[in-house]
């Protein structure tokens, strides 16, 4: 009975450790997902900025031609 109790405790401990590992992996996955979303957001902002720059350049060109 003592051995069984000891085994049960070891199993419980192992289960807790596995759960902790799973939790850490879940946190890492969430952080990666957040990071990917931020990167996507940054890329979209850079694209919008480049588009504005292009329009400004076109306007400047038009003005330069008119003068």
GROMACS .gro file of C-alpha atoms in nm:
model
   67
    1UNK     CA    1   0.000   0.000   0.000
    2UNK     CA    2   0.289   0.232   0.079
    3UNK     CA    3   0.441   0.174  -0.263
    4UNK     CA    4   0.107   0.240  -0.432
    5UNK     CA    5   0.067   0.565  -0.241
    6UNK     CA    6   0.418   0.668  -0.340
    7UNK     CA    7   0.348   0.581  -0.704
    8UNK     CA    8   0.025   0.778  -0.694
    9UNK     CA    9   0.211   1.080  -0.555
   10UNK     CA   10   0.478   1.050  -0.824
   11UNK     CA   11   0.212   1.025  -1.094
   12UNK     CA   12   0.036   1.330  -0.953
   13UNK     CA   13   0.363   1.524  -0.947
   14UNK     CA   14   0.437   1.422  -1.305
   15UNK     CA   15   0.088   1.523  -1.415
   16UNK     CA   16   0.137   1.866  -1.256
   17UNK     CA   17   0.470   1.907  -1.432
   18UNK     CA   18   0.315   1.806  -1.765
   19UNK     CA   19   0.034   2.056  -1.708
   20UNK     CA   20   0.288   2.328  -1.632
   21UNK     CA   21   0.480   2.246  -1.951
   22UNK     CA   22   0.156   2.255  -2.150
   23UNK     CA   23   0.066   2.592  -1.994
   24UNK     CA   24   0.407   2.735  -2.083
   25UNK     CA   25   0.374   2.608  -2.440
   26UNK     CA   26   0.028   2.763  -2.463
   27UNK     CA   27   0.168   3.096  -2.338
   28UNK     CA   28   0.449   3.076  -2.595
   29UNK     CA   29   0.199   3.002  -2.871
   30UNK     CA   30  -0.014   3.300  -2.768
   31UNK     CA   31   0.292   3.525  -2.758
   32UNK     CA   32   0.393   3.405  -3.105
   33UNK     CA   33   0.043   3.471  -3.233
   34UNK     CA   34   0.043   3.822  -3.083
   35UNK     CA   35   0.385   3.885  -3.234
   36UNK     CA   36   0.262   3.774  -3.576
   37UNK     CA   37  -0.038   4.007  -3.549
   38UNK     CA   38   0.188   4.297  -3.454
   39UNK     CA   39   0.419   4.222  -3.747
   40UNK     CA   40   0.118   4.211  -3.980
   41UNK     CA   41  -0.007   4.541  -3.837
   42UNK     CA   42   0.334   4.702  -3.887
   43UNK     CA   43   0.351   4.573  -4.245
   44UNK     CA   44   0.006   4.717  -4.318
   45UNK     CA   45   0.105   5.054  -4.171
   46UNK     CA   46   0.426   5.057  -4.376
   47UNK     CA   47   0.228   4.975  -4.689
   48UNK     CA   48  -0.018   5.259  -4.618
   49UNK     CA   49   0.272   5.495  -4.550
   50UNK     CA   50   0.443   5.397  -4.877
   51UNK     CA   51   0.116   5.457  -5.061
   52UNK     CA   52   0.088   5.808  -4.910
   53UNK     CA   53   0.450   5.880  -5.002
   54UNK     CA   54   0.381   5.769  -5.359
   55UNK     CA   55   0.078   6.000  -5.383
   56UNK     CA   56   0.279   6.292  -5.245
   57UNK     CA   57   0.555   6.222  -5.499
   58UNK     CA   58   0.296   6.219  -5.779
   59UNK     CA   59   0.153   6.552  -5.658
   60UNK     CA   60   0.501   6.704  -5.639
   61UNK     CA   61   0.576   6.584  -5.991
   62UNK     CA   62   0.251   6.735  -6.118
   63UNK     CA   63   0.330   7.068  -5.948
   64UNK     CA   64   0.685   7.064  -6.088
   65UNK     CA   65   0.550   7.009  -6.441
   66UNK     CA   66   0.299   7.294  -6.405
   67UNK     CA   67   0.564   7.545  -6.300
   0.00000   0.00000   0.00000
